[in-house]
CSV table of C-alpha atoms and ligand atoms in Angstrom, one decimal:
chain,number,residue,atom,x,y,z
A,104,MET,CA,73.5,-20.1,-260.7
A,105,PRO,CA,74.5,-20.9,-257.1
A,106,ARG,CA,76.0,-18.9,-254.9
A,107,ASP,CA,75.2,-20.3,-251.3
A,108,TRP,CA,74.0,-23.3,-250.2
A,109,SER,CA,70.5,-21.7,-250.0
A,110,ASP,CA,71.1,-21.4,-253.9
A,111,VAL,CA,72.0,-25.1,-254.2
A,112,PHE,CA,68.8,-26.5,-253.2
A,113,LEU,CA,65.8,-26.3,-254.8
A,114,THR,CA,62.6,-26.6,-252.2
A,115,ALA,CA,58.7,-26.5,-252.0
A,116,ASP,CA,59.2,-24.0,-249.2
A,117,GLY,CA,62.0,-21.7,-249.9
A,118,ALA,CA,62.7,-20.2,-246.7
A,119,ALA,CA,63.3,-24.1,-245.5
A,120,ALA,CA,66.7,-22.9,-247.9
A,121,ALA,CA,68.0,-20.4,-245.7
A,122,PRO,CA,70.7,-21.3,-243.9
A,123,THR,CA,70.9,-21.7,-240.4
A,124,PRO,CA,72.6,-18.6,-238.3
A,125,ASP,CA,75.5,-21.0,-237.3
A,126,ALA,CA,76.0,-22.8,-240.7
A,127,GLU,CA,78.5,-20.9,-242.0
A,128,PRO,CA,80.6,-19.2,-239.7
A,129,ASP,CA,83.0,-17.8,-241.8
A,130,GLY,CA,80.7,-16.5,-244.8
A,131,ARG,CA,80.5,-15.5,-248.4
A,132,ARG,CA,83.8,-13.6,-248.2
A,133,GLY,CA,85.5,-16.3,-246.1
A,134,PHE,CA,84.6,-19.2,-248.1
A,135,PHE,CA,85.7,-17.2,-251.2
A,136,ARG,CA,89.1,-16.7,-249.3
A,137,ARG,CA,89.7,-20.8,-249.0
A,138,LEU,CA,88.3,-21.4,-252.2
A,139,ARG,CA,91.3,-19.4,-253.4
A,140,GLU,CA,93.4,-21.2,-251.2
A,141,ASN,CA,92.2,-23.9,-252.5
A,142,LEU,CA,93.1,-23.2,-256.1
A,143,SER,CA,96.3,-21.8,-255.7
A,144,LYS,CA,98.3,-24.8,-257.4
A,145,THR,CA,95.9,-24.0,-260.5
A,146,ARG,CA,96.1,-19.9,-260.2
A,147,VAL,CA,99.5,-20.0,-259.7
A,148,ALA,CA,99.8,-22.5,-262.7
A,149,LEU,CA,97.6,-19.8,-265.2
A,150,GLN,CA,98.3,-16.6,-263.7
A,151,ALA,CA,102.6,-16.5,-264.5
A,152,GLU,CA,101.0,-16.9,-267.9
A,153,VAL,CA,98.1,-14.6,-267.6
A,154,GLN,CA,99.5,-12.1,-266.3
A,155,ALA,CA,102.8,-12.0,-268.5
A,156,THR,CA,100.3,-11.1,-271.6
A,157,LEU,CA,98.8,-8.3,-269.1
A,158,PHE,CA,101.7,-5.9,-269.7
A,159,GLU,CA,102.2,-6.6,-273.1
A,160,THR,CA,101.2,-5.6,-276.5
A,161,LEU,CA,98.3,-8.5,-278.0
A,162,ASP,CA,99.8,-10.2,-280.7
A,163,GLU,CA,99.3,-13.6,-281.7
A,164,GLU,CA,102.1,-14.6,-279.5
A,165,THR,CA,99.9,-13.1,-276.6
A,166,TRP,CA,97.3,-15.2,-277.3
A,167,GLU,CA,98.9,-18.5,-278.4
A,168,ARG,CA,100.6,-18.5,-274.7
A,169,LEU,CA,97.0,-17.8,-272.8
A,170,GLU,CA,96.0,-20.6,-274.7
A,171,GLU,CA,98.8,-22.8,-274.2
A,172,ALA,CA,98.1,-21.6,-270.2
A,173,LEU,CA,94.4,-22.4,-270.2
A,174,ILE,CA,95.2,-25.8,-272.0
A,175,MET,CA,98.0,-26.5,-269.0
A,176,ALA,CA,95.4,-25.6,-266.4
A,177,ASP,CA,93.0,-28.1,-268.3
A,178,VAL,CA,90.6,-26.0,-269.2
A,179,GLY,CA,90.3,-28.0,-272.4
A,180,ALA,CA,90.7,-27.6,-275.9
A,181,THR,CA,87.9,-26.3,-277.2
A,182,THR,CA,86.5,-24.3,-274.1
A,183,THR,CA,90.3,-22.4,-274.5
A,184,ALA,CA,89.7,-22.1,-278.5
A,185,LYS,CA,86.4,-20.4,-278.0
A,186,VAL,CA,87.5,-18.5,-274.7
A,187,VAL,CA,90.8,-17.0,-276.9
A,188,SER,CA,89.2,-16.5,-280.3
A,189,GLN,CA,86.6,-14.4,-278.6
A,190,LEU,CA,89.1,-12.7,-276.3
A,191,GLU,CA,91.2,-12.1,-279.6
A,192,LEU,CA,88.3,-10.6,-281.7
A,193,GLU,CA,87.0,-8.1,-278.9
A,194,ALA,CA,90.5,-7.1,-278.5
A,195,GLU,CA,90.7,-6.5,-282.2
A,196,THR,CA,87.5,-4.4,-282.7
A,197,GLY,CA,88.7,-2.1,-279.6
A,198,LYS,CA,85.9,-3.4,-277.3
A,199,VAL,CA,88.5,-5.0,-274.9
A,200,GLU,CA,92.1,-3.1,-274.4
A,201,GLY,CA,94.9,-5.1,-272.4
A,202,GLY,CA,95.9,-5.5,-268.8
A,203,GLU,CA,93.2,-6.1,-266.1
A,204,ALA,CA,90.5,-5.3,-268.5
A,205,LEU,CA,91.4,-8.4,-270.3
A,206,THR,CA,91.8,-10.5,-267.1
A,207,ALA,CA,88.3,-9.5,-266.3
A,208,ARG,CA,86.9,-10.3,-269.6
A,209,LEU,CA,88.6,-13.4,-269.8
A,210,THR,CA,87.0,-14.1,-266.2
A,211,GLU,CA,83.5,-13.7,-267.4
A,212,LEU,CA,83.9,-15.3,-270.4
A,213,LEU,CA,85.3,-18.6,-269.0
A,214,ALA,CA,82.4,-18.0,-266.1
A,215,GLU,CA,79.5,-18.0,-268.6
A,216,LEU,CA,81.0,-21.4,-270.5
A,217,ALA,CA,80.8,-22.8,-267.0
A,218,ARG,CA,77.2,-22.7,-266.9
A,219,PRO,CA,75.6,-24.9,-268.8
A,220,GLY,CA,72.3,-25.2,-266.6
A,221,GLU,CA,70.8,-24.1,-263.0
A,222,GLY,CA,73.0,-26.4,-261.3
A,223,ARG,CA,70.6,-26.8,-258.8
A,224,ILE,CA,69.1,-30.1,-256.9
A,225,ASP,CA,65.5,-30.4,-256.7
A,226,LEU,CA,64.7,-31.5,-252.9
A,227,ARG,CA,61.2,-31.2,-253.8
A,228,HIS,CA,60.1,-35.2,-254.0
A,229,GLU,CA,59.3,-36.8,-251.0
A,230,PRO,CA,61.2,-38.4,-250.5
A,231,THR,CA,64.4,-37.1,-253.0
A,232,VAL,CA,66.3,-39.6,-254.2
A,233,ILE,CA,70.0,-39.0,-254.9
A,234,MET,CA,72.1,-42.0,-256.3
A,235,VAL,CA,76.2,-40.9,-256.7
A,236,ALA,CA,78.3,-42.8,-258.8
A,237,GLY,CA,81.6,-42.5,-260.2
A,238,VAL,CA,85.3,-44.1,-260.8
A,239,ASN,CA,87.3,-46.1,-258.0
A,240,GLY,CA,88.3,-43.2,-255.1
A,241,THR,CA,86.9,-40.5,-257.2
A,242,GLY,CA,85.3,-39.3,-253.8
A,243,LYS,CA,81.5,-40.3,-253.6
A,244,THR,CA,81.5,-42.1,-250.4
A,245,THR,CA,82.9,-38.9,-248.5
A,246,THR,CA,81.2,-36.7,-250.7
A,247,ILE,CA,77.8,-38.5,-249.6
A,248,GLY,CA,78.9,-38.3,-245.9
A,249,LYS,CA,79.4,-34.4,-246.7
A,250,LEU,CA,76.1,-33.7,-248.5
A,251,ALA,CA,74.3,-35.7,-245.9
A,252,TRP,CA,76.2,-33.4,-243.0
A,253,HIS,CA,75.3,-30.5,-245.0
A,254,LEU,CA,72.0,-31.4,-245.7
A,255,ARG,CA,71.1,-31.7,-242.2
A,256,GLN,CA,72.9,-29.0,-241.1
A,257,GLU,CA,72.1,-26.1,-243.4
A,258,LEU,CA,68.3,-27.2,-243.8
A,259,GLY,CA,67.5,-29.7,-241.2
A,260,ARG,CA,66.3,-32.2,-243.7
A,261,ARG,CA,66.1,-36.4,-242.8
A,262,VAL,CA,68.2,-38.0,-244.5
A,263,VAL,CA,69.0,-41.6,-244.9
A,264,LEU,CA,72.2,-43.1,-246.3
A,265,GLY,CA,71.9,-46.6,-249.0
A,266,ALA,CA,74.9,-48.8,-248.8
A,267,ALA,CA,74.7,-50.3,-252.3
A,268,ASP,CA,78.3,-50.6,-252.4
A,269,THR,CA,78.2,-53.9,-251.2
A,270,PHE,CA,81.7,-54.8,-253.2
A,271,ARG,CA,83.6,-55.0,-250.3
A,272,ALA,CA,83.0,-54.7,-246.5
A,273,ALA,CA,85.0,-51.8,-245.6
A,274,ALA,CA,82.7,-49.6,-248.0
A,275,VAL,CA,79.8,-50.3,-246.1
A,276,GLU,CA,81.6,-49.3,-242.9
A,277,GLN,CA,83.1,-46.0,-244.6
A,278,LEU,CA,79.6,-44.9,-245.4
A,279,GLU,CA,78.1,-45.9,-241.6
A,280,GLU,CA,81.3,-44.2,-240.2
A,281,TRP,CA,79.9,-41.2,-242.2
A,282,SER,CA,76.2,-41.5,-241.7
A,283,LEU,CA,77.4,-41.0,-238.1
A,284,ARG,CA,79.3,-38.1,-238.2
A,285,ALA,CA,76.5,-36.4,-240.1
A,286,ASP,CA,74.0,-37.4,-237.5
A,287,VAL,CA,71.9,-39.1,-240.4
A,288,ALA,CA,70.4,-43.1,-240.6
A,289,PHE,CA,71.6,-45.9,-242.6
A,290,VAL,CA,70.4,-48.7,-244.3
A,291,LYS,CA,73.1,-51.9,-245.2
A,292,GLY,CA,72.1,-55.4,-246.6
A,293,PRO,CA,73.3,-58.5,-244.9
A,294,PRO,CA,77.0,-59.1,-246.1
A,295,GLY,CA,77.2,-60.2,-250.0
A,296,SER,CA,73.7,-58.2,-251.0
A,297,ASP,CA,72.7,-57.3,-254.5
A,298,PRO,CA,73.5,-53.6,-254.6
A,299,ALA,CA,69.8,-53.0,-256.3
A,300,SER,CA,68.5,-54.7,-253.8
A,301,VAL,CA,69.8,-52.5,-250.9
A,302,ALA,CA,69.7,-49.6,-252.9
A,303,PHE,CA,65.3,-50.2,-253.1
A,304,GLU,CA,65.4,-51.1,-249.3
A,305,ALA,CA,67.0,-47.9,-248.7
A,306,VAL,CA,64.3,-45.8,-250.4
A,307,ARG,CA,61.4,-48.4,-249.2
A,308,GLN,CA,62.6,-47.3,-245.4
A,309,GLY,CA,63.3,-43.6,-246.4
A,310,ARG,CA,59.5,-43.8,-247.6
A,311,GLU,CA,58.3,-45.7,-244.3
A,312,GLN,CA,60.4,-43.1,-241.9
A,313,GLY,CA,59.5,-40.0,-243.7
A,314,ALA,CA,62.6,-39.0,-244.8
A,315,ASP,CA,63.5,-36.1,-247.5
A,316,VAL,CA,66.0,-37.2,-248.8
A,317,VAL,CA,68.1,-40.9,-249.5
A,318,ILE,CA,71.5,-41.2,-251.0
A,319,VAL,CA,72.2,-43.9,-252.3
A,320,ASP,CA,76.3,-45.0,-252.5
A,321,THR,CA,77.4,-47.2,-255.8
A,322,ALA,CA,80.4,-49.1,-256.1
A,323,GLY,CA,83.2,-47.3,-257.9
A,324,ARG,CA,83.7,-48.8,-261.3
A,325,LEU,CA,85.0,-48.1,-264.8
A,326,HIS,CA,83.3,-46.7,-267.7
A,327,THR,CA,85.1,-49.7,-269.7
A,328,GLN,CA,83.6,-52.3,-267.3
A,329,ASP,CA,80.3,-53.5,-269.3
A,330,ASP,CA,79.1,-55.3,-266.1
A,331,LEU,CA,79.7,-53.2,-264.1
A,332,MET,CA,78.3,-50.5,-265.9
A,333,ALA,CA,75.0,-52.2,-266.9
A,334,GLU,CA,74.7,-52.9,-262.9
A,335,LEU,CA,74.7,-49.6,-262.4
A,336,ALA,CA,71.8,-49.0,-264.7
A,337,LYS,CA,70.3,-51.7,-262.4
A,338,VAL,CA,70.6,-50.1,-259.8
A,339,ARG,CA,68.8,-47.1,-261.0
A,340,ARG,CA,65.9,-49.4,-262.4
A,341,VAL,CA,65.3,-51.0,-259.3
A,342,ILE,CA,65.1,-47.5,-257.5
A,343,GLY,CA,62.8,-46.9,-260.3
A,344,LYS,CA,60.6,-49.3,-259.0
A,345,GLN,CA,60.1,-48.3,-255.2
A,346,LEU,CA,59.7,-45.0,-256.1
A,347,GLU,CA,58.3,-43.4,-259.9
A,348,GLY,CA,60.4,-41.3,-261.1
A,349,ALA,CA,63.6,-42.1,-258.6
A,350,PRO,CA,66.5,-41.0,-258.6
A,351,HIS,CA,65.8,-37.9,-258.9
A,352,GLU,CA,69.4,-36.8,-259.1
A,353,THR,CA,71.9,-38.8,-260.3
A,354,LEU,CA,75.3,-37.2,-259.5
A,355,LEU,CA,78.9,-38.6,-261.3
A,356,THR,CA,81.9,-37.3,-259.1
A,357,VAL,CA,85.1,-36.9,-260.6
A,358,ASP,CA,88.4,-36.4,-259.5
A,359,ALA,CA,89.7,-32.9,-260.4
A,360,THR,CA,93.1,-34.4,-260.2
A,361,THR,CA,93.0,-36.8,-263.3
A,362,GLY,CA,92.4,-34.0,-265.5
A,363,GLN,CA,91.2,-34.4,-268.9
A,364,ASN,CA,90.7,-38.0,-268.1
A,365,GLY,CA,87.8,-37.1,-266.1
A,366,LEU,CA,86.4,-35.2,-268.7
A,367,ARG,CA,86.1,-38.4,-271.0
A,368,GLN,CA,85.1,-40.5,-267.6
A,369,ALA,CA,81.8,-38.1,-267.5
A,370,GLN,CA,81.2,-38.3,-271.0
A,371,LEU,CA,81.4,-42.0,-271.0
A,372,PHE,CA,79.0,-42.7,-267.9
A,373,SER,CA,76.8,-39.9,-269.1
A,374,GLU,CA,75.7,-42.4,-271.9
A,375,THR,CA,74.9,-45.4,-269.7
A,376,VAL,CA,73.0,-43.3,-266.8
A,377,PRO,CA,72.1,-39.6,-267.1
A,378,VAL,CA,73.9,-38.0,-265.3
A,379,ASP,CA,72.3,-34.4,-263.6
A,380,GLY,CA,75.3,-33.2,-262.6
A,381,ILE,CA,78.9,-33.4,-261.8
A,382,VAL,CA,81.0,-33.1,-258.2
A,383,LEU,CA,84.5,-32.4,-258.7
A,384,THR,CA,86.4,-33.8,-256.2
A,385,LYS,CA,89.3,-32.7,-254.7
A,386,LEU,CA,90.0,-29.7,-256.0
A,387,ASP,CA,92.4,-28.6,-253.2
A,388,GLY,CA,95.1,-30.3,-254.7
A,389,THR,CA,95.5,-30.2,-258.1
A,390,ALA,CA,96.6,-27.4,-260.6
A,391,LYS,CA,94.3,-28.6,-262.9
A,392,GLY,CA,90.9,-26.7,-261.5
A,393,GLY,CA,90.5,-25.7,-265.2
A,394,ILE,CA,88.5,-28.9,-265.6
A,395,ALA,CA,85.6,-27.8,-264.1
A,396,LEU,CA,85.4,-25.1,-267.0
A,397,ALA,CA,85.8,-28.0,-269.5
A,398,ILE,CA,83.3,-30.3,-268.4
A,399,ALA,CA,80.5,-28.1,-268.3
A,400,GLY,CA,81.7,-26.4,-271.2
A,401,GLU,CA,82.0,-28.8,-273.2
A,402,LEU,CA,79.5,-32.0,-271.8
A,403,GLY,CA,76.8,-29.4,-270.8
A,404,ILE,CA,76.5,-31.0,-267.5
A,405,PRO,CA,76.7,-28.6,-264.7
A,406,VAL,CA,79.3,-28.4,-262.0
A,407,LYS,CA,77.2,-28.3,-258.9
A,408,LEU,CA,79.3,-29.2,-256.2
A,409,ILE,CA,82.7,-29.1,-255.5
A,410,GLY,CA,85.1,-30.8,-253.0
A,411,ILE,CA,87.5,-29.1,-251.2
A,412,GLY,CA,89.3,-31.3,-248.7
A,413,GLU,CA,88.2,-34.5,-246.4
A,414,GLN,CA,86.5,-32.7,-243.9
A,415,LEU,CA,82.6,-32.8,-243.5
A,416,GLU,CA,82.7,-28.8,-244.2
A,417,ASP,CA,84.4,-29.1,-247.2
A,418,LEU,CA,81.8,-29.5,-250.1
A,419,ARG,CA,80.7,-26.4,-251.8
A,420,PRO,CA,78.1,-25.3,-253.8
A,421,PHE,CA,80.5,-24.7,-257.3
A,422,ASP,CA,79.9,-20.8,-258.4
A,423,ALA,CA,81.1,-20.2,-262.0
A,424,ASP,CA,81.7,-16.6,-261.2
A,425,ASP,CA,83.5,-17.1,-257.9
A,426,PHE,CA,85.5,-20.3,-259.8
A,427,ALA,CA,86.5,-18.3,-262.6
A,428,LYS,CA,87.6,-15.2,-260.1
A,429,ALA,CA,89.7,-17.7,-258.1
A,430,LEU,CA,91.5,-19.3,-260.6
A,431,LEU,CA,92.3,-15.9,-262.3
A,432,THR,CA,92.5,-13.0,-259.6
A,433,ALA,CA,95.7,-12.3,-257.9
B,778,GTP,N1,92.1,-33.5,-251.1
B,778,GTP,C1,90.6,-34.1,-251.0
B,778,GTP,N2,90.6,-35.6,-250.9
B,778,GTP,C2,89.2,-36.2,-250.9
B,778,GTP,C3,88.2,-35.4,-251.3
B,778,GTP,N3,87.0,-36.1,-251.7
B,778,GTP,C4,87.2,-37.5,-251.0
B,778,GTP,N4,88.5,-37.5,-250.7
B,778,GTP,C5,89.5,-38.1,-250.6
B,778,GTP,O1,89.5,-39.2,-251.7
B,778,GTP,C6,89.9,-40.6,-251.1
B,778,GTP,C7,88.3,-41.5,-251.6
B,778,GTP,O2,87.6,-41.1,-251.5
B,778,GTP,P1,86.1,-41.9,-251.3
B,778,GTP,O3,84.8,-41.1,-250.7
B,778,GTP,O4,86.6,-43.7,-250.9
B,778,GTP,O5,86.1,-42.4,-253.1
B,778,GTP,P2,84.8,-43.1,-253.3
B,778,GTP,O6,84.5,-42.6,-254.5
B,778,GTP,O7,83.9,-43.8,-252.4
B,778,GTP,O8,85.8,-44.5,-253.5
B,778,GTP,P3,85.5,-46.5,-253.7
B,778,GTP,O9,84.2,-46.4,-253.3
B,778,GTP,O10,86.5,-47.1,-253.7
B,778,GTP,O11,85.4,-46.3,-255.3
B,778,GTP,C8,89.6,-40.8,-249.2
B,778,GTP,O12,91.1,-40.7,-248.9
B,778,GTP,C9,89.0,-39.1,-249.9
B,778,GTP,O13,89.6,-38.8,-248.0
B,778,GTP,C10,88.5,-33.7,-251.6
B,778,GTP,O14,87.8,-32.8,-252.2
B,778,GTP,N5,89.9,-33.5,-251.5
B,779,MG,MG1,83.3,-45.2,-252.0
């Protein structure tokens, strides 16, 4: 499971994945501190309950309260039930005692569930095409800007952004601004262009320029809007006509503040377009951070990246162990 940027991207020349020395000024320890801070709302909500269970004898009520606390943090009913029954079993058979051992084991169990796959993004294609989809306002464009910046900054990759959200002129401008901030190339179509044709053109130009990664932005849509979902499938198909096998990675942005609704979105989107990974955004502003564990545990789609703020550097690889620890440790 990825821990650093150097682990999240799979590259042909492994060495190239090593971050540049000044890319992570605060290092891993600093990041963990920030993750904990950013998850503080979720943690505070969870901890009051978890702590209460720690200093009491473990009985029926303990498990019920723990279950409630996890469900409140949006860990999801199925995931919660799995974790708590496992913990209960281990407690009964004397494998785990209360107190800190219990928190430690709970952290481990949550992390295991949150790790459905490798969680990497394969950058070995020439170029690698990443398509970003999701419900309106979930953070697609912002994530693309941050991702482009990290790819350039950490890996020295040449990146092209394709403005296939042609629905609003402002959306094209917003992506263009991110391309300037991240210092990467940008492709747009004439006003009112067909999204698929812009995506096609972005990939074409990416190939022509010898880019390493092309990232395609798409308009926000609800999973219930059949025509727009069909359009998304078309964008995907047309990208594949320009470059066989592309897009190589379809990332779905899910706004963590929407809790269980996000889980449903992810499920329904993945029925129309194959979703390779989730970017869980806005984790900095929610007490529902447990949704990361629910999505991974219940849908089997790996959460690959998390958004923890609005700035360029506020995108991180998702690390199940760190995440579970940051959620539970005081
Ligand atoms: N706090 C916080 N805000 C975020 C994060 N990611 C995105 N945002 C904010 O969420 C808002 C919507 O982000 P966009 O990137 O425009 O979302 P989008 O999915 O492209 O939206 P549409 O193109 O309209 O569908 C902006 O105000 C972003 O700054 C995050 O990780 N944390
Ligand atoms: Mg957008």
